[in-house]
Coordinates of C-alpha atoms and ligand atoms in Angstrom, one line a residue:
M1 CA 0.0 0.0 0.0
I2 CA 1.3 3.4 -1.0
G3 CA 0.4 6.6 0.8
V4 CA 1.4 10.2 1.0
R5 CA 2.1 12.7 3.7
A6 CA 2.0 16.4 2.8
G7 CA 2.9 19.8 4.1
S8 CA 2.4 23.2 2.6
A9 CA 3.1 26.9 3.1
T10 CA 2.5 30.1 1.2
D11 CA 3.4 33.7 1.7
V12 CA 3.0 37.0 0.0
G13 CA 6.7 37.7 0.2
L14 CA 8.3 41.0 1.1
V15 CA 7.6 43.1 -2.0
R16 CA 4.2 42.2 -3.4
T17 CA 1.1 43.5 -1.8
T18 CA -1.2 40.6 -2.7
N19 CA -0.6 36.8 -2.8
Q20 CA -1.7 35.6 -6.2
D21 CA -0.5 32.1 -5.6
Q22 CA -2.9 29.3 -4.6
L23 CA -2.3 25.8 -3.4
L24 CA -4.3 22.6 -3.1
V25 CA -3.6 19.8 -0.6
E26 CA -6.5 17.4 -0.9
S27 CA -5.0 13.9 -1.1
P28 CA -4.7 12.3 -3.6
L29 CA -4.4 15.6 -5.4
F30 CA -1.9 18.4 -4.8
A31 CA -1.4 21.6 -6.8
V32 CA 0.2 25.0 -7.0
A33 CA -1.0 27.9 -9.2
D34 CA 0.7 31.2 -9.7
G35 CA -1.7 33.8 -11.1
M36 CA -0.9 36.9 -13.0
G37 CA -2.9 39.8 -14.4
G38 CA -3.7 43.4 -13.5
A39 CA -5.7 44.5 -10.4
A40 CA -7.1 41.4 -8.7
A41 CA -7.2 39.3 -11.8
G42 CA -4.1 37.2 -10.9
E43 CA -5.7 36.0 -7.7
V44 CA -8.9 35.2 -9.6
A45 CA -7.0 33.2 -12.2
S46 CA -5.2 31.0 -9.8
A47 CA -8.3 30.5 -7.6
V48 CA -10.5 29.6 -10.5
A49 CA -7.8 27.2 -11.8
I50 CA -7.4 25.3 -8.6
E51 CA -11.2 25.1 -8.1
G52 CA -11.7 23.9 -11.7
L53 CA -8.9 21.3 -11.3
R54 CA -10.3 19.9 -8.1
D55 CA -13.9 19.8 -9.3
A56 CA -13.1 18.1 -12.5
F57 CA -10.7 15.6 -10.8
D58 CA -13.2 14.7 -8.1
S59 CA -16.1 14.3 -10.4
A60 CA -14.2 12.0 -12.8
G61 CA -14.3 9.2 -10.3
E62 CA -11.2 7.0 -10.7
P63 CA -8.0 9.0 -10.3
T64 CA -5.8 8.3 -13.4
S65 CA -3.2 10.3 -15.3
Q66 CA -5.9 11.0 -18.0
T67 CA -8.2 12.2 -15.3
L68 CA -5.5 14.6 -14.2
V69 CA -4.8 15.9 -17.8
D70 CA -8.6 16.4 -18.3
A71 CA -8.8 18.2 -15.1
A72 CA -6.0 20.6 -16.1
Q73 CA -7.8 21.2 -19.4
A74 CA -11.0 21.9 -17.4
A75 CA -9.1 24.3 -15.2
N76 CA -7.8 26.1 -18.3
R77 CA -11.3 26.4 -19.8
A78 CA -12.7 27.8 -16.5
V79 CA -10.1 30.6 -16.3
W80 CA -10.5 31.4 -20.0
E81 CA -14.2 31.6 -19.7
K82 CA -14.0 33.8 -16.6
A83 CA -11.6 36.2 -18.5
E84 CA -13.9 36.2 -21.6
A85 CA -16.9 37.1 -19.4
H86 CA -15.2 40.0 -17.5
A87 CA -13.5 42.7 -19.6
E88 CA -11.3 43.8 -16.6
M89 CA -9.9 40.3 -16.4
R90 CA -8.9 39.9 -20.0
G91 CA -5.4 38.6 -20.4
M92 CA -5.2 37.1 -16.9
G93 CA -3.5 33.8 -16.7
T94 CA -2.0 31.3 -14.2
T95 CA 0.5 28.6 -14.0
L96 CA -0.5 25.2 -12.8
V97 CA 1.5 22.3 -11.6
A98 CA -0.3 19.3 -10.1
L99 CA 0.6 15.9 -8.7
A100 CA -1.8 13.1 -8.1
L101 CA -1.6 9.6 -6.7
T102 CA -3.4 7.5 -9.2
S103 CA -5.5 4.3 -8.8
D104 CA -2.7 2.1 -10.2
G105 CA -0.4 3.1 -7.3
R106 CA 1.7 5.4 -9.3
L107 CA 2.0 9.2 -9.6
A108 CA 1.0 11.5 -12.4
A109 CA 2.0 15.2 -12.7
V110 CA 0.8 17.9 -15.1
N111 CA 2.4 21.2 -15.8
V112 CA 1.7 24.5 -17.6
G113 CA 3.8 27.5 -17.0
D114 CA 6.9 28.2 -14.8
S115 CA 5.9 26.7 -11.5
R116 CA 7.8 23.6 -10.8
L117 CA 7.7 20.0 -9.6
Y118 CA 10.9 18.6 -8.1
R119 CA 11.7 15.1 -6.9
L120 CA 14.1 14.2 -4.2
H121 CA 15.2 10.6 -4.9
D122 CA 18.0 8.9 -3.0
G123 CA 18.9 12.3 -1.6
E124 CA 19.3 13.9 -5.0
L125 CA 17.1 16.7 -6.3
Q126 CA 15.8 16.7 -9.9
Q127 CA 13.5 19.1 -11.6
V128 CA 10.8 17.0 -13.1
T129 CA 8.9 19.6 -15.0
A130 CA 10.3 21.9 -17.8
D131 CA 9.5 25.6 -17.4
H132 CA 7.4 27.0 -20.2
N133 CA 9.5 30.0 -20.2
L134 CA 11.1 31.7 -23.2
V135 CA 14.6 31.8 -21.8
A136 CA 14.4 28.2 -20.4
E137 CA 13.3 27.0 -23.9
M138 CA 16.3 28.8 -25.5
V139 CA 18.6 27.0 -23.1
A140 CA 17.0 23.7 -23.9
E141 CA 17.5 24.4 -27.6
G142 CA 21.1 25.3 -27.0
R143 CA 20.7 28.9 -28.0
L144 CA 21.6 30.3 -24.6
S145 CA 23.9 29.1 -21.8
Q146 CA 22.6 28.6 -18.2
E147 CA 24.8 31.6 -17.1
E148 CA 23.4 33.8 -19.8
A149 CA 19.8 32.7 -18.9
E150 CA 20.2 33.8 -15.3
V151 CA 20.8 37.4 -16.2
H152 CA 18.6 37.5 -19.4
P153 CA 16.3 40.6 -19.3
R154 CA 13.4 38.5 -20.6
R155 CA 13.8 35.5 -18.3
N156 CA 10.3 36.0 -16.8
I157 CA 8.4 35.6 -20.0
M158 CA 6.2 32.5 -20.0
T159 CA 5.4 30.8 -23.3
R160 CA 2.4 28.9 -21.9
A161 CA -0.2 29.7 -19.3
L162 CA -3.6 28.6 -18.2
G163 CA -6.5 30.8 -19.2
V164 CA -5.0 32.6 -22.1
D165 CA -6.4 30.4 -24.9
P166 CA -9.5 28.1 -24.9
D167 CA -7.1 25.1 -25.2
V168 CA -3.6 24.7 -23.9
P169 CA -1.0 21.9 -24.3
V170 CA -0.5 20.2 -21.0
D171 CA 2.8 18.4 -20.2
L172 CA 2.1 15.0 -18.4
F173 CA 4.7 13.1 -16.4
A174 CA 4.3 9.5 -15.2
L175 CA 6.2 8.6 -12.1
D176 CA 6.7 5.6 -10.0
A177 CA 5.5 6.1 -6.4
Q178 CA 8.6 5.0 -4.4
P179 CA 8.4 5.1 -0.7
G180 CA 11.1 7.5 0.5
D181 CA 10.7 9.8 -2.5
R182 CA 9.8 13.4 -1.7
Y183 CA 8.1 15.7 -4.1
L184 CA 8.1 19.5 -4.1
L185 CA 5.6 21.6 -6.0
C186 CA 6.4 25.3 -5.9
S187 CA 5.8 28.7 -7.5
D188 CA 8.7 30.5 -9.1
G189 CA 9.0 32.6 -5.9
L190 CA 11.0 29.8 -4.4
P191 CA 13.7 29.1 -7.1
R192 CA 13.9 32.8 -7.8
E193 CA 15.5 33.3 -4.3
V194 CA 16.8 29.8 -3.2
A195 CA 19.3 27.9 -5.3
D196 CA 18.5 24.3 -6.1
A197 CA 21.4 23.1 -3.9
L198 CA 19.9 24.7 -0.8
I199 CA 16.4 23.5 -1.7
E200 CA 18.0 20.0 -1.9
S201 CA 19.8 20.2 1.5
L202 CA 16.6 21.5 3.3
L203 CA 14.5 18.7 1.7
R204 CA 17.1 16.2 3.0
R205 CA 17.6 17.7 6.4
L206 CA 14.0 18.1 7.7
A207 CA 11.9 14.9 8.0
D208 CA 8.5 16.5 8.6
P209 CA 6.9 17.7 5.3
Q210 CA 5.1 20.6 7.0
E211 CA 8.3 21.7 8.7
V212 CA 10.3 21.7 5.5
A213 CA 7.5 23.5 3.6
S214 CA 7.5 26.3 6.2
E215 CA 11.3 26.4 6.2
L216 CA 11.5 26.7 2.4
V217 CA 9.1 29.7 2.4
D218 CA 11.0 31.3 5.2
E219 CA 14.3 30.9 3.3
A220 CA 12.8 32.5 0.2
K221 CA 11.8 35.5 2.4
R222 CA 15.2 35.7 4.0
R223 CA 16.8 35.9 0.6
G224 CA 14.6 38.7 -0.7
G225 CA 11.1 37.5 -1.0
S226 CA 10.6 39.4 -4.2
D227 CA 7.6 37.4 -5.3
N228 CA 4.8 35.4 -3.7
V229 CA 6.2 32.0 -2.6
T230 CA 4.2 28.8 -2.3
V231 CA 5.4 25.2 -1.7
V232 CA 3.7 21.9 -1.3
V233 CA 5.8 19.0 -0.1
V234 CA 4.5 15.5 -0.7
D235 CA 6.2 12.4 0.8
V236 CA 5.6 9.0 -0.6
V237 CA 5.3 6.5 2.2
D238 CA 4.4 2.9 2.9
G239 CA 0.7 2.8 3.7
D240 CA 1.4 1.9 7.4
A241 CA 3.6 5.0 7.8
A242 CA 1.1 7.4 6.2
Q243 CA -0.4 9.6 8.9
T244 CA -2.5 11.9 6.7
G245 CA -3.9 11.6 3.3
V246 CA -3.5 7.9 2.8
V247 CA -4.6 6.6 -0.5
K248 CA -5.1 2.9 -0.6
T249 CA -4.2 1.2 -3.8
D250 CA -3.8 -2.4 -4.8
A251 CA -0.5 -1.9 -6.6
G252 CA 1.6 -2.8 -3.5
K253 CA 5.0 -4.4 -3.7
D254 CA 4.8 -5.9 -7.2
S255 CA 4.1 -2.5 -8.8
A256 CA 7.7 -2.1 -10.0
A257 CA 7.4 -5.4 -11.9
T258 CA 4.2 -4.4 -13.7
T259 CA 4.8 -0.7 -14.5
M260 CA 5.7 0.2 -18.0
I261 CA 8.2 2.7 -16.9
P262 CA 11.4 1.5 -15.1
A263 CA 12.1 2.3 -11.5
A264 CA 12.2 6.1 -11.2
A265 CA 15.8 7.1 -11.6
P266 CA 15.8 10.9 -12.0
D267 CA 16.9 10.7 -15.6
R268 CA 14.2 8.3 -16.5
V269 CA 11.2 10.4 -15.7
A270 CA 8.7 9.6 -18.5
R271 CA 7.7 12.9 -20.0
Q272 CA 4.7 12.6 -22.1
T273 CA 2.4 15.1 -23.7
E274 CA -1.2 14.7 -24.0
T275 CA -2.0 12.9 -27.3
Q276 CA -5.0 15.1 -28.3
Q277 CA -2.8 18.2 -27.9
A278 CA 0.4 16.8 -29.3
E279 CA 3.0 19.4 -28.5
K280 CA 6.4 19.4 -30.2
P281 CA 8.9 22.2 -30.1
S282 CA 7.9 23.3 -33.6
S283 CA 4.2 23.4 -32.6
V284 CA 5.0 25.7 -29.7
K285 CA 6.4 28.2 -32.2
R286 CA 3.5 27.8 -34.5
R287 CA 1.1 28.6 -31.7
R288 CA 2.7 31.9 -31.1
N289 CA 1.6 33.1 -34.5
K290 CA -2.0 32.1 -34.1
P291 CA -4.8 34.7 -34.1
S292 CA -4.9 34.6 -30.3
R293 CA -1.8 36.6 -30.3
P294 CA -3.2 39.9 -28.9
L295 CA -4.2 38.2 -25.7
R296 CA -0.9 36.5 -25.3
A297 CA 1.0 39.6 -26.2
R298 CA -0.8 41.6 -23.6
F299 CA -0.1 38.8 -21.1
I300 CA 3.6 38.9 -21.9
T301 CA 3.6 42.7 -21.9
W302 CA 2.4 42.7 -18.3
R303 CA 5.5 40.8 -17.1
V304 CA 7.9 42.9 -19.3
G305 CA 6.2 46.0 -17.9
G306 CA 6.8 44.8 -14.4
F307 CA 10.4 44.2 -15.2
F308 CA 11.0 47.7 -16.5
V309 CA 9.2 49.3 -13.5
L310 CA 11.6 47.3 -11.3
L311 CA 14.6 48.4 -13.5
L312 CA 13.5 52.1 -13.2
A313 CA 13.2 51.7 -9.4
V314 CA 16.7 50.2 -9.2
A315 CA 18.1 53.0 -11.4
A316 CA 16.4 55.7 -9.2
A317 CA 17.7 54.2 -6.1
A318 CA 21.2 54.0 -7.6
A319 CA 21.0 57.7 -8.6
A320 CA 19.9 58.7 -5.1
G321 CA 22.8 56.8 -3.7
I322 CA 25.3 58.4 -5.9
G323 CA 23.9 61.8 -5.2
W324 CA 24.1 61.2 -1.5
Y325 CA 27.8 60.2 -1.8
A326 CA 28.6 63.1 -4.2
R327 CA 27.1 65.7 -1.9
G328 CA 28.1 64.0 1.3
G329 CA 31.7 65.3 1.9
Y330 CA 33.7 68.6 2.1
F331 CA 37.1 69.6 0.8
V332 CA 39.4 72.5 1.1
G333 CA 40.4 73.8 -2.3
L334 CA 41.3 77.0 -4.2
R335 CA 39.2 79.7 -5.8
G336 CA 41.8 81.7 -7.5
Q337 CA 44.3 82.4 -4.7
Q338 CA 41.6 82.1 -2.1
I339 CA 41.5 79.1 0.2
T340 CA 37.9 77.9 0.1
I341 CA 35.8 75.1 1.7
F342 CA 33.6 73.3 -0.8
Q343 CA 30.8 70.8 -0.4
G344 CA 31.0 67.8 -2.7
R345 CA 33.9 65.9 -4.2
P346 CA 37.0 67.5 -5.8
G347 CA 36.3 67.9 -9.6
G348 CA 32.7 66.9 -9.1
L349 CA 31.0 63.5 -9.7
L350 CA 28.8 62.9 -12.7
W351 CA 26.4 65.9 -12.8
F352 CA 27.1 66.8 -9.1
Q353 CA 29.4 69.8 -9.0
P354 CA 31.0 71.0 -5.8
T355 CA 29.5 74.2 -4.3
V356 CA 31.2 76.8 -2.0
A357 CA 30.3 75.9 1.6
R358 CA 32.4 78.6 3.3
A359 CA 34.7 81.3 1.9
T360 CA 37.8 82.2 4.0
T361 CA 40.0 85.2 4.1
V362 CA 43.1 83.0 3.8
T363 CA 45.1 83.2 0.6
T364 CA 47.9 80.9 -0.7
S365 CA 50.5 83.4 0.5
Q366 CA 49.5 82.6 4.1
V367 CA 50.2 78.9 3.6
E368 CA 53.4 77.0 3.6
P369 CA 54.3 76.4 -0.1
R370 CA 54.6 72.6 0.5
H371 CA 50.8 72.5 1.3
I372 CA 49.7 74.2 -1.8
P373 CA 49.6 71.1 -4.1
E374 CA 47.3 69.2 -1.7
V375 CA 45.0 72.2 -1.4
A376 CA 45.0 72.7 -5.2
A377 CA 44.0 69.0 -5.6
G378 CA 41.3 69.4 -2.9
Q379 CA 42.0 68.2 0.7
Q380 CA 38.9 66.1 1.6
E381 CA 37.4 66.3 5.1
P382 CA 34.3 64.5 6.4
T383 CA 32.6 67.6 7.9
L384 CA 32.6 71.4 7.5
T385 CA 34.1 71.7 11.0
A386 CA 37.0 69.4 10.1
A387 CA 37.6 71.4 6.9
S388 CA 37.7 74.7 8.9
Q389 CA 40.1 73.1 11.4
Y390 CA 42.4 72.1 8.5
V391 CA 42.5 75.7 7.3
D392 CA 43.3 76.9 10.8
R393 CA 46.2 74.4 11.0
L394 CA 47.6 75.6 7.7
V395 CA 47.6 79.2 8.9
A396 CA 49.0 78.4 12.3
E397 CA 51.8 76.3 10.8
K398 CA 52.9 79.3 8.5
K399 CA 52.8 81.7 11.5
A400 CA 54.9 79.4 13.7
Ligands
MN1 MN1 5.4 34.0 -9.2

């Protein structure tokens, strides 16, 4: 008998004002959705998707991988119809990643967008799903290196989302349910802040799925929390060890012998695509040229727009910082033969030119000649008082 134990956590993060992520923990079905769209539309999209997924999956009766794919399609249709019916929600969309224990004692997962499913198997973390993300696809096609991808300005652009078109290709993954394996469903707010190596070590270190879920969310917040962050941790256990959410199946110990896919080594995850919606790399490109483009374009523009707003904010902060530095100090310099105290940096910095803070009656003739070069170059002092004392010392030295 195979069972599951699950834990979950979600948080708005430290930057966003609303949490547009949604999660579902209703054994045998687990899901994460990351909504996006103006105003409250992102929250609506992810909520409608989760609800649509659960309702379709529940009403289908027997949980199978096909049931899960159909449920994802139903979720897509529900979000799309909602957007069609409400002008202010046009262009909203959501990611969806879902994992289900199926009646044959195995696991099925579906994915659309850039939320992720990871598996920890024999202590090693492997990303099961492939992000439907422009930059990730360029990496997969060998057109971009991983290093280039991490700093690419368009790395947030998704190529597929739920609710944007009436139909969407859904990636399906068939997995062996091996006791000891741990699955992690998460929105991009987690991997955006926490490196895979750290995710792996936390998943290994903490035994309790709820504890590790909370810790992963806390870690994302400690490292910036720039986005909503949501995680669902699902442990595959022997039926006897399952404390919550046990799903009884008859697959039992001989499941490995009867499954069509070999024991689940990370590199042997069967990645299938729904047959009715056969999706090949070329068909993804074709889809981008379909008449539905205006919707998709607006959807993409929203994320690009967000990126440029962030870029402007960073630039403004940098400019303010430079200004503070440029105007922050004083120096003793020359105006003609007059010793003068300036505010700013000698020679100026960018568009910040030094200004006269205090004129003195001291001229170069009242100063030891050996001090003239340093004054001419601009003798920097932290405060106006310190600069005045420096001038006093120059005069005193000459008199002495
Ligand atoms: Mn997100």
